[in-house]
Coordinates of C-alpha atoms in Angstrom, one line a residue:
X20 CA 0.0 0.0 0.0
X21 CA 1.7 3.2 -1.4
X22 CA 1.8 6.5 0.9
X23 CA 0.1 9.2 -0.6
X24 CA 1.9 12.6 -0.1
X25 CA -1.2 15.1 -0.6
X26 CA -0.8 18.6 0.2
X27 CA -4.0 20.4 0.8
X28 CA -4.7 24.2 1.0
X29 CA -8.0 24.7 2.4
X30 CA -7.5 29.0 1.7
X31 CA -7.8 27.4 -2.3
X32 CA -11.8 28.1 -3.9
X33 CA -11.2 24.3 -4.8
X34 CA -13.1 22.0 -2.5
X35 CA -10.9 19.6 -0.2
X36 CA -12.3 16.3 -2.1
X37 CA -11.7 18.0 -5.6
X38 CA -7.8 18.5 -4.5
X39 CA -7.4 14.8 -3.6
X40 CA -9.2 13.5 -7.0
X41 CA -6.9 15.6 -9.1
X42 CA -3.8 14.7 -6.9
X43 CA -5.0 11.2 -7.7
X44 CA -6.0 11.3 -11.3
X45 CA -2.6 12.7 -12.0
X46 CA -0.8 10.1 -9.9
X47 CA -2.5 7.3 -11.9
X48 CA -2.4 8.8 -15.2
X49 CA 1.4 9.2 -15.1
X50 CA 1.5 5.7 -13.6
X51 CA 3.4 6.8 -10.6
X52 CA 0.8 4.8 -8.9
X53 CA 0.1 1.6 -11.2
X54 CA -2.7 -0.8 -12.0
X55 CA -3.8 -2.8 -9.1
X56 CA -2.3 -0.8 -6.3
X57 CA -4.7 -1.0 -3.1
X58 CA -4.8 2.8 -1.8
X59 CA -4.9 4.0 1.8
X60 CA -8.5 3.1 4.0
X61 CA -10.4 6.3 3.7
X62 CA -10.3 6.2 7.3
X63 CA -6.7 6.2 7.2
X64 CA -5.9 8.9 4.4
X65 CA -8.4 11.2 6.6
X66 CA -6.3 10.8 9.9
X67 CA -3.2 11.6 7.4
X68 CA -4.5 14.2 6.1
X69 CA -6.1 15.8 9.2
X70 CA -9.8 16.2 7.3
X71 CA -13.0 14.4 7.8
X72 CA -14.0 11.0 6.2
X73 CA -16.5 12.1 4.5
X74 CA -14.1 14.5 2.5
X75 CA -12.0 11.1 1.0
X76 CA -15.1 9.0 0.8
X77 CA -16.5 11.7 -1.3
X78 CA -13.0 11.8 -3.2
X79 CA -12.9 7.9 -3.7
X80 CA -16.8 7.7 -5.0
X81 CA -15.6 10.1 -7.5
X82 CA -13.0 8.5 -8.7
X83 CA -14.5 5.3 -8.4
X84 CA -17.9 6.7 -10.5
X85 CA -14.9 7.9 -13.2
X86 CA -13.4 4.7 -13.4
X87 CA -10.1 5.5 -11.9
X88 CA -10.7 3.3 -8.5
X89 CA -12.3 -0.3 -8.3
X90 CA -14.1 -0.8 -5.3
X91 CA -13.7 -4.2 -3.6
X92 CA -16.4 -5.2 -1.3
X93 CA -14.0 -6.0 2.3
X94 CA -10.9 -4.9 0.5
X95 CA -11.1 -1.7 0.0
X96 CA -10.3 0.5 -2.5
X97 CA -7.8 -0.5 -5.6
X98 CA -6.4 1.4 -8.8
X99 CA -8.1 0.8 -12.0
X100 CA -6.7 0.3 -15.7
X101 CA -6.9 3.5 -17.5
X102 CA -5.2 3.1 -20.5
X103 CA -8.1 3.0 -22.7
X104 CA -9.4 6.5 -20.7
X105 CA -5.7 8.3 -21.7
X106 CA -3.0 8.7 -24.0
X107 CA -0.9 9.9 -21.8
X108 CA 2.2 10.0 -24.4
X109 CA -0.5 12.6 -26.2
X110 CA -1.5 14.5 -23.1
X111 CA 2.3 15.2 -22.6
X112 CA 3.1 16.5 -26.2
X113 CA -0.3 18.5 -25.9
X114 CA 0.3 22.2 -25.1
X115 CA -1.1 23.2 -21.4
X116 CA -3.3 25.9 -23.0
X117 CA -4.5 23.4 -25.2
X118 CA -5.3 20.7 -22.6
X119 CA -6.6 23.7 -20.2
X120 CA -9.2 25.0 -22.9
X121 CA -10.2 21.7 -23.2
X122 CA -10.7 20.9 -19.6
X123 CA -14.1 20.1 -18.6
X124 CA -15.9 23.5 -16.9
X125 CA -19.2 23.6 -15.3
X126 CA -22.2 25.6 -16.7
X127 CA -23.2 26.9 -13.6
X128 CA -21.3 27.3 -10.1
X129 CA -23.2 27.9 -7.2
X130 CA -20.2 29.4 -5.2
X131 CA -20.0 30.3 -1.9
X132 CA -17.8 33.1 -1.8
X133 CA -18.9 35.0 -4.6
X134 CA -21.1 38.6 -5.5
X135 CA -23.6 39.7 -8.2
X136 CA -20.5 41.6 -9.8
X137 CA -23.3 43.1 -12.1
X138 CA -24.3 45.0 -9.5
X139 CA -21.6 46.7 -8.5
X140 CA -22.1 50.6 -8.5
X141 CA -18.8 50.9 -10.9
X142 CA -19.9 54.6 -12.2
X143 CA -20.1 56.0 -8.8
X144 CA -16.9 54.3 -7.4
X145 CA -15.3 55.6 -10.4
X146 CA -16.2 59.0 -10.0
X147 CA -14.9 59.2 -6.6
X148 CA -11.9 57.8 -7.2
X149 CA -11.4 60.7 -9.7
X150 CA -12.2 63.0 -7.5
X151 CA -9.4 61.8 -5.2
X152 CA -6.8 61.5 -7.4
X153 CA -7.4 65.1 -9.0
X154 CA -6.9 66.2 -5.2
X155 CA -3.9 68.2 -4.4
X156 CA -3.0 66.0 -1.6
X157 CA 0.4 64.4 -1.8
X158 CA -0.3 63.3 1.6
X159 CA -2.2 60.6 0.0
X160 CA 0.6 59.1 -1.2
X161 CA 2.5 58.1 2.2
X162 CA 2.1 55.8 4.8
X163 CA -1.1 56.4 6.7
X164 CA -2.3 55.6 10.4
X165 CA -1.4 51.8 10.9
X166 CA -4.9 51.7 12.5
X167 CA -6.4 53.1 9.4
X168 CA -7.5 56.8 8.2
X169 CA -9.1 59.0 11.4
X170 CA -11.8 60.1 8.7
X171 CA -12.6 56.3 7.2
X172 CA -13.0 54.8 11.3
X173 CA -15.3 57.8 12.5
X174 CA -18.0 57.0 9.6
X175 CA -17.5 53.9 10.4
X176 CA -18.5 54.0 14.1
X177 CA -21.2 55.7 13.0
X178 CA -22.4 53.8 10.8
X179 CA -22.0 50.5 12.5
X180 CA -23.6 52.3 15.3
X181 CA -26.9 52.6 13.7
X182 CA -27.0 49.4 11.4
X183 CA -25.6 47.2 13.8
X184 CA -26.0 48.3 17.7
X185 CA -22.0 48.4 18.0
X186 CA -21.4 50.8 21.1
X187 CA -17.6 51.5 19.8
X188 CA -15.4 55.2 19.6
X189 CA -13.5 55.5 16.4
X190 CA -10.1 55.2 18.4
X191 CA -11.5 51.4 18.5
X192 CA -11.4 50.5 15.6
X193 CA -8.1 48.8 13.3
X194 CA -8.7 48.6 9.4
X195 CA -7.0 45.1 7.9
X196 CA -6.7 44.1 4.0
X197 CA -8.7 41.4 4.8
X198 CA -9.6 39.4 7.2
X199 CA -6.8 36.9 7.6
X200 CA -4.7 40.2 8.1
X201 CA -6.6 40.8 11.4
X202 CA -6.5 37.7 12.6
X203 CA -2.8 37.8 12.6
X204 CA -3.0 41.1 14.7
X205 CA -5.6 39.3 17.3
X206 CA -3.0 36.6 17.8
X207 CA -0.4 39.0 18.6
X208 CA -3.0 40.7 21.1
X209 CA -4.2 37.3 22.9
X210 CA -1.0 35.7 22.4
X211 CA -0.2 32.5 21.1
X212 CA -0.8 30.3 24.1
X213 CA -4.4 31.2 23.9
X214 CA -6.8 28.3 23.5
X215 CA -9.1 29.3 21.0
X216 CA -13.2 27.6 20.4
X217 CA -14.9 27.8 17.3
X218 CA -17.8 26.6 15.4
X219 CA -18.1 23.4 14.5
X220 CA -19.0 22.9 11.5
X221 CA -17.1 26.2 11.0
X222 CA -15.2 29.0 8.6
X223 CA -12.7 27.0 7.3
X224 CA -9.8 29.8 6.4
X225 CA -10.0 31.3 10.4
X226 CA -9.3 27.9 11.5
X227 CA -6.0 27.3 9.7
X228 CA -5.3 31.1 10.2
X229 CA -4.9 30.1 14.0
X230 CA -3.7 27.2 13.8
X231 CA -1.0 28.2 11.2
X232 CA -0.3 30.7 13.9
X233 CA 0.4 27.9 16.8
X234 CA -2.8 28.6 18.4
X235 CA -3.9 25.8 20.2
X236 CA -7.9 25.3 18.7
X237 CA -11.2 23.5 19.6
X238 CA -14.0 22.4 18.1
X239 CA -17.0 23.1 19.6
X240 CA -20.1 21.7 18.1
X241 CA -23.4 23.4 17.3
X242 CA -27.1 23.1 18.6
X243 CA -30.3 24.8 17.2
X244 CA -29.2 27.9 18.6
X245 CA -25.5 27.9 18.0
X246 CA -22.1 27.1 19.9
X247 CA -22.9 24.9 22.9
X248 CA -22.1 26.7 26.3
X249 CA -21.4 23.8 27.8
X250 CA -18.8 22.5 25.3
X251 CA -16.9 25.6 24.7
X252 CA -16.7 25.7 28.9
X253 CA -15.5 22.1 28.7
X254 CA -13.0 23.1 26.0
X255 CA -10.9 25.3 28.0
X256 CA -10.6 27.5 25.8
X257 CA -10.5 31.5 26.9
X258 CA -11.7 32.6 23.4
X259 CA -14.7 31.8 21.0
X260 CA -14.7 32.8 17.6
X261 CA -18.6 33.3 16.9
X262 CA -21.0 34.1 14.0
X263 CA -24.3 34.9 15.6
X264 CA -25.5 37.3 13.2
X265 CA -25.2 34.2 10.4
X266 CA -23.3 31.3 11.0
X267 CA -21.1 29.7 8.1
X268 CA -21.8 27.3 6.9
X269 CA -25.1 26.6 8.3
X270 CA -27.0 29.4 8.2
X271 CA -28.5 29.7 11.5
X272 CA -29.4 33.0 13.6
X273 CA -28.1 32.7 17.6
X274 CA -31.3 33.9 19.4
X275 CA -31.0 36.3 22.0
X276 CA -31.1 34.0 24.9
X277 CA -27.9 31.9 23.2
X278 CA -26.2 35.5 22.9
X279 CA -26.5 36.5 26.8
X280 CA -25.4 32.8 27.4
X281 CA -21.9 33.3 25.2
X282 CA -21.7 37.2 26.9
X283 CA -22.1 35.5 30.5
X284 CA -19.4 33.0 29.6
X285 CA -17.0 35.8 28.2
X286 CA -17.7 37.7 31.6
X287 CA -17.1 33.9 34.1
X288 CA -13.7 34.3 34.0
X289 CA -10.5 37.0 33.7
X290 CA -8.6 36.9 30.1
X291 CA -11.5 35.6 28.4
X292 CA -12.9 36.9 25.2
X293 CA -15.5 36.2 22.7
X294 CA -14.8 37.1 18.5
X295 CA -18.1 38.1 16.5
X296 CA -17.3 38.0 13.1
X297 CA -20.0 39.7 11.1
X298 CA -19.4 39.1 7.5
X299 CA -22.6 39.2 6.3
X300 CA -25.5 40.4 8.4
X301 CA -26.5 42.9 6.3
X302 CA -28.7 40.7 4.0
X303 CA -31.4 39.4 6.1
X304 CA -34.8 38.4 4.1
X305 CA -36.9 37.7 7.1
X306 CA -37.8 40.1 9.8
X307 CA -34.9 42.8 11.1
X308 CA -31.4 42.5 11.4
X309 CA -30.6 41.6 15.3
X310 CA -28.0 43.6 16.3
X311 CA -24.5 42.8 16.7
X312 CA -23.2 40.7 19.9
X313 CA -21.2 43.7 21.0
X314 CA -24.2 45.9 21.6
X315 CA -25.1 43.9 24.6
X316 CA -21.5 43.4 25.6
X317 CA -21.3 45.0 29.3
X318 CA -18.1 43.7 30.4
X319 CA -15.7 44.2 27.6
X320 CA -15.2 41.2 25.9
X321 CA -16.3 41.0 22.4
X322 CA -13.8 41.7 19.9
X323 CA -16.2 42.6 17.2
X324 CA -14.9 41.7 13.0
X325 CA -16.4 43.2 9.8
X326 CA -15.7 43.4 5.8
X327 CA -16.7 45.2 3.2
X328 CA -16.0 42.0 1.1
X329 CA -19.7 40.8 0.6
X330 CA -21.5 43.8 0.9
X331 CA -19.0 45.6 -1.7
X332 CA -16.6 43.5 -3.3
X333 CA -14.2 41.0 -2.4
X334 CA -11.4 42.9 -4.1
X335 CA -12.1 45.8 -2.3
X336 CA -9.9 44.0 1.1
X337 CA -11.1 45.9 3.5
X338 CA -12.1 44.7 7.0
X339 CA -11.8 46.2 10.5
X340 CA -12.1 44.9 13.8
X341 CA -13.3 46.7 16.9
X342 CA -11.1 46.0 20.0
X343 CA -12.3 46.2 23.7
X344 CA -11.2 49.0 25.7
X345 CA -9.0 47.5 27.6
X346 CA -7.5 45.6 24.7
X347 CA -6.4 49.3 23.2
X348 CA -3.1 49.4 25.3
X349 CA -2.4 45.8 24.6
X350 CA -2.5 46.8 20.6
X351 CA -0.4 49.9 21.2
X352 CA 2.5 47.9 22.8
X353 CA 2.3 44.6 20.4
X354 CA 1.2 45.7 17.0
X355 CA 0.8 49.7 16.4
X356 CA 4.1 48.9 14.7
X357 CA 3.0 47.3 12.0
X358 CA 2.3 49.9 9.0
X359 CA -1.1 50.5 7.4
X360 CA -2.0 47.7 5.1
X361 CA -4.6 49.5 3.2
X362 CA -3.8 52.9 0.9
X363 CA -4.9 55.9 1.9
X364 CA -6.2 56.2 -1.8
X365 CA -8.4 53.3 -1.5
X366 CA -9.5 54.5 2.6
X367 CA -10.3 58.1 1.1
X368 CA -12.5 56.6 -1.6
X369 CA -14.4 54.2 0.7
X370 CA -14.7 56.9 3.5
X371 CA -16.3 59.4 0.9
X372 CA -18.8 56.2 -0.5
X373 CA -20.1 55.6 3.0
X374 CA -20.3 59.7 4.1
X375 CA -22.7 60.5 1.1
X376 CA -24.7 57.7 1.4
X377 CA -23.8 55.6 -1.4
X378 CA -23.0 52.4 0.6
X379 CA -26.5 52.1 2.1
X380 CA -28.0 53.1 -1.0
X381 CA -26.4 50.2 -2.4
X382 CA -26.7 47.9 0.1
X383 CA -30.7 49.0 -0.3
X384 CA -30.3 47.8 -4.1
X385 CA -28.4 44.1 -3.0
X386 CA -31.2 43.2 -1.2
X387 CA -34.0 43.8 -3.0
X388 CA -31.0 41.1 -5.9
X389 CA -30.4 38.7 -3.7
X390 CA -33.4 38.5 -2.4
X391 CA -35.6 37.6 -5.5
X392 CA -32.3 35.0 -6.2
X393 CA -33.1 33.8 -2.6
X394 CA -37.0 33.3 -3.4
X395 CA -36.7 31.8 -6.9
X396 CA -33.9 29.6 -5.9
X397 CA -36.0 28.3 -2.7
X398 CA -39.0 27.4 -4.9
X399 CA -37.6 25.9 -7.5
X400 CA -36.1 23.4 -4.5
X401 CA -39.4 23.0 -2.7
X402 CA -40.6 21.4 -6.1
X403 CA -38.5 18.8 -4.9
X404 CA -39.4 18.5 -1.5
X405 CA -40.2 15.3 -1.6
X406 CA -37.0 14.2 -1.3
X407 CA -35.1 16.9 0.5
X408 CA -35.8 20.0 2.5
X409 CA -34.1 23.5 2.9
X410 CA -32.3 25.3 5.5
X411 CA -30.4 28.7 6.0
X412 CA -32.5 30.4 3.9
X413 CA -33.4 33.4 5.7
X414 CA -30.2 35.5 5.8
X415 CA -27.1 35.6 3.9
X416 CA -26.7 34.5 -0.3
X417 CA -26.0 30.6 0.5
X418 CA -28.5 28.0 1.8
X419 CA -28.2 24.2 2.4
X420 CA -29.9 21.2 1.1
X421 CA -30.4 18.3 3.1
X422 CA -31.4 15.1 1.4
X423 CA -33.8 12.8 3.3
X424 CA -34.4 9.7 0.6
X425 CA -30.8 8.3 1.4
X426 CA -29.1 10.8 -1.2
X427 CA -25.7 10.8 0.3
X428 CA -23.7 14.7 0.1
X429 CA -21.0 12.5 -2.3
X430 CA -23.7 11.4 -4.8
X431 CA -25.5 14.5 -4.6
X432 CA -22.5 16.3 -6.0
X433 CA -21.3 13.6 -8.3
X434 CA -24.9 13.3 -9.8
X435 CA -24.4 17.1 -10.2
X436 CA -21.3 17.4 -11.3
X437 CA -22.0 15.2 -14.4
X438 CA -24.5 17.2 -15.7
X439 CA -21.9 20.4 -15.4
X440 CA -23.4 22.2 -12.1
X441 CA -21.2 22.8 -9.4
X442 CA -22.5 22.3 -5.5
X443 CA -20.4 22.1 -2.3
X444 CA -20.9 19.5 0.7
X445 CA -20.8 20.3 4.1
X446 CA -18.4 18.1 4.6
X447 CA -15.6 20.5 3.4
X448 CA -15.9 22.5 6.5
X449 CA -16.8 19.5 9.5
X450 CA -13.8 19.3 12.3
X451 CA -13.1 15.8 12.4
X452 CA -16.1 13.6 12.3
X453 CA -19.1 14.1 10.4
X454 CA -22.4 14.3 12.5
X455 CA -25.3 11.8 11.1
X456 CA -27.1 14.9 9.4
X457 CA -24.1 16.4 7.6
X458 CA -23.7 12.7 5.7
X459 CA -26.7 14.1 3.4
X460 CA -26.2 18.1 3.0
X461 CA -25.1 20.2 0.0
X462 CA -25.1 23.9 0.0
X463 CA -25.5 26.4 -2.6
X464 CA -24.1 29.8 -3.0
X465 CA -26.7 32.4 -5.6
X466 CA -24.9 35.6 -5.3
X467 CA -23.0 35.4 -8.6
X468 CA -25.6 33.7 -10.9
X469 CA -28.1 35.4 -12.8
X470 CA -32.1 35.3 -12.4
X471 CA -31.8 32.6 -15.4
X472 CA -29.1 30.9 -14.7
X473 CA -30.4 30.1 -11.4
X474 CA -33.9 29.0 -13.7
X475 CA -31.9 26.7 -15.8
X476 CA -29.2 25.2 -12.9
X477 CA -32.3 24.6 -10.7
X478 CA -34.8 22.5 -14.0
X479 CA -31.1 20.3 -14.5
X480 CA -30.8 19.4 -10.9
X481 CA -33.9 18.5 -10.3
X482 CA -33.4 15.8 -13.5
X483 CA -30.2 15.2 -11.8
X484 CA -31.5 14.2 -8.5
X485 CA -34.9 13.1 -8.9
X486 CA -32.9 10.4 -11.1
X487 CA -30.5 9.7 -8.5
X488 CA -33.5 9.5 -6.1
X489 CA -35.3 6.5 -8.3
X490 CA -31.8 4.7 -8.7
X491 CA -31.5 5.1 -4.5
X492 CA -35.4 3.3 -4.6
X493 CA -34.7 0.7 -7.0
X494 CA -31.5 -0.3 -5.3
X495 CA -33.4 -0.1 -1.6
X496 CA -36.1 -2.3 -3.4
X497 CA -40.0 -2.4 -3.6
X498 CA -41.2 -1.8 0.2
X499 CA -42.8 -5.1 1.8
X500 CA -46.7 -5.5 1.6
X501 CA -48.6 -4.5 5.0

């Protein structure tokens, strides 16, 4: 049994099962692993690769559906014969922007990470950005306030202030390019022998962020109403990175009562500290935003995150975080000498797109979009609600689909997949093992597709998986006679 030396990058848009198929596929096609070679248990290649079973099942049905692996009943899994898939003597002479051109690409991706780019006001942001640039301000053009531009973090206090319920002074607030940037600074602030909880199933990138950083991290799992109290206090950690507001990947909402719970937690013990990442609260399709985590915060504990990367654009990079009070001296002594990761160019332009009212304004437009994406998407899927039901659906531009007819998450994608649709399992983002209802869950990102692309995606998978639905019945067999 050969060892199989697979390096993963969860940060990649490619799914964790997708990297392992490819990894494979080009192993077997260049015969570096040959004809008849028995691969590593799935359970086995999971432990080795530190990601759930599920993940390589869903890897080795793929490649197993392809032809590339024969499944043994007892045995396991073994390497077929694909000569008669491959020339591989041709594939090498091929150019790789021939072979790349050629590559298989699906019609329709239901990403997770992605915007209606249509949308975005380009005619305004231009403008402004002309306006700055005919500016005589050579100030512009040096290094800034490593916390980020006095006149960018006051609108934003304000403005998070009324939207959101954050109680915060603009001497509070640190801009970041990005996210991951932040997190980098937080570690610096807690230091690296804090023990860190998180959601489990959870955000994926934070959690090799920390532990990239030597942060010692724990997987707390979830209940109807979020992280479980009891868990995270049985963790030992001293920090809980949260999404209240609209949990990834699930989609949930923390009710109040789960909120006060965390707060009470944060406030048990000296050191401790809870992180409310906010990416996304501002599209909520039933009832009103609940404000932020930090607004009820009366002991100084929440550590509040936020981006413009979903309600803007992801190449816009710019996040800020909200620090405690008494975190402020703590950032002045470790990290204030770090310089500004953001231009002042790019902070003047934002600043002046949230002071005349352009952000909200836009924000207004996005959810009027993404709401009639939300609705048409969720009908089209309760016509098939015989054999699976919907979730997360209320807030956010992603919901989840769990299958109840026996529809596994690995043949739900494959089925997918072959007819040129691209869906995600839940899988990808499970700590270790995968609960009983994760085994059966897809989700599916609308913010970058169209009104008819969503139309067209939604009439092929229901072929696609009412079909696998009478193959599941036909293999379970005609039910027994009362």
């Amino acid at each position: 049994m050969k060892e199989l030396l697979i390096q993963l990058d969860a940060d990649r848009k490619i799914p964790l099962y997708e990297q392992i198929c490819r990894f494979l596929k080009e192993e077997i096609r260049r015969g570096k692993i040959p004809p008849g070679e028995k691969l590593p248990s799935a359970r086995a290649l999971a432990a080795q690769l530190s990601v759930s079973r599920s993940t390589v099942d869903l890897a080795y049905g793929q490649l197993t559906s392809e032809g590339y692996l024969n499944s043994v009943p007892c045995r396991g899994y073994f390497v077929g014969d694909v000569s008669e898939l491959y020339r591989l003597e041709h594939l090498e002479r091929e150019p790789v922007h021939k072979r790349q051109a050629d590559a298989p690409a699906f019609r329709y991706d239901f990403a997770l990470n992605g915007i209606d780019e249509e949308s975005f006001p380009i005619n305004i942001w231009r403008k402004i950005s002309r306006e700055v640039l005919l500016e005589e301000n050579s100030a512009l053009f040096q290094l800034g306030d490593p916390e980020g531009e006095w006149s960018l973090r006051t609108v934003i206090a304000e403005y998070l202030h009324h939207a959101r319920g954050v109680n915060c002074r603009p001497e509070q607030i640190v801009m970041g390019a990005g996210n991951d940037y932040l997190v980098i600074l937080l570690s610096l602030l807690l230091g690296r022998d804090t023990r860190i909880a998180m959601e489990n199933p959870t955000y994926r990138s934070a959690w090799n962020c920390f532990r990239s950083l030597g942060h010692s991290v724990a997987a707390v799992p979830l209940d109807e109403a979020g992280m479980d109290v009891e868990r995270l206090e049985e963790s030992g950690a001293s920090a809980a990175y949260v999404m209240p507001s609209h949990q990834f990947p699930m989609g949930t909402v923390m009710p109040i009562r789960r909120r006060l719970q965390l707060l009470q937690w944060a406030a048990g013990r000296e050191g401790r500290f809870l992180i409310e990442d906010d990416y996304d609260s501002e599209f909520r399709y039933r009832g009103k935003p609940i404000p932020a985590l930090q607004g009820y915060d009366t002991h100084d504990c929440v550590i509040y995150l936020g981006t413009f990367s979903k309600a803007i654009a992801p190449g816009i990079r710019v996040s800020y975080m909200v620090l405690p009070e008494r975190l402020l001296p703590v950032y002045r002594e470790r990290a204030s000498v770090f310089s500004a990761t953001i231009s002042r160019i790019d902070q003047s332009v934002l600043e002046i797109f949230l002071r005349e009212g352009h952000f909200e304004r836009h924000l207004n437009r996005m959810r009027a979009v993404y709401k009639a994406k939300h609705d048409l998407l969720v009908k089209n899927l309760r016509e098939l609600s015989g054999i699976l039901e919907v979730s997360g659906e209320h807030a956010g531009v992603h919901l989840l689909v769990h299958f109840r007819n026996g529809i596994t998450e690995q043949e739900a994608i494959a089925r997918a997949a072959s007819a040129g649709i691209r869906v995600y399992g839940l899988s990808e983002y499970i700590i270790g093992e995968m609960p009983e209802r994760g085994r059966n869950t897809v989700l599916l990102g609308y913010g970058p597709l169209r009104m008819q692309e969503i139309e067209e995606a939604c009439r092929t998978l229901k072929q696609a998986w009412s079909a696998l639905d009478s193959e599941a019945q036909r293999q379970k067999g005609p039910e027994p006679e009362a």
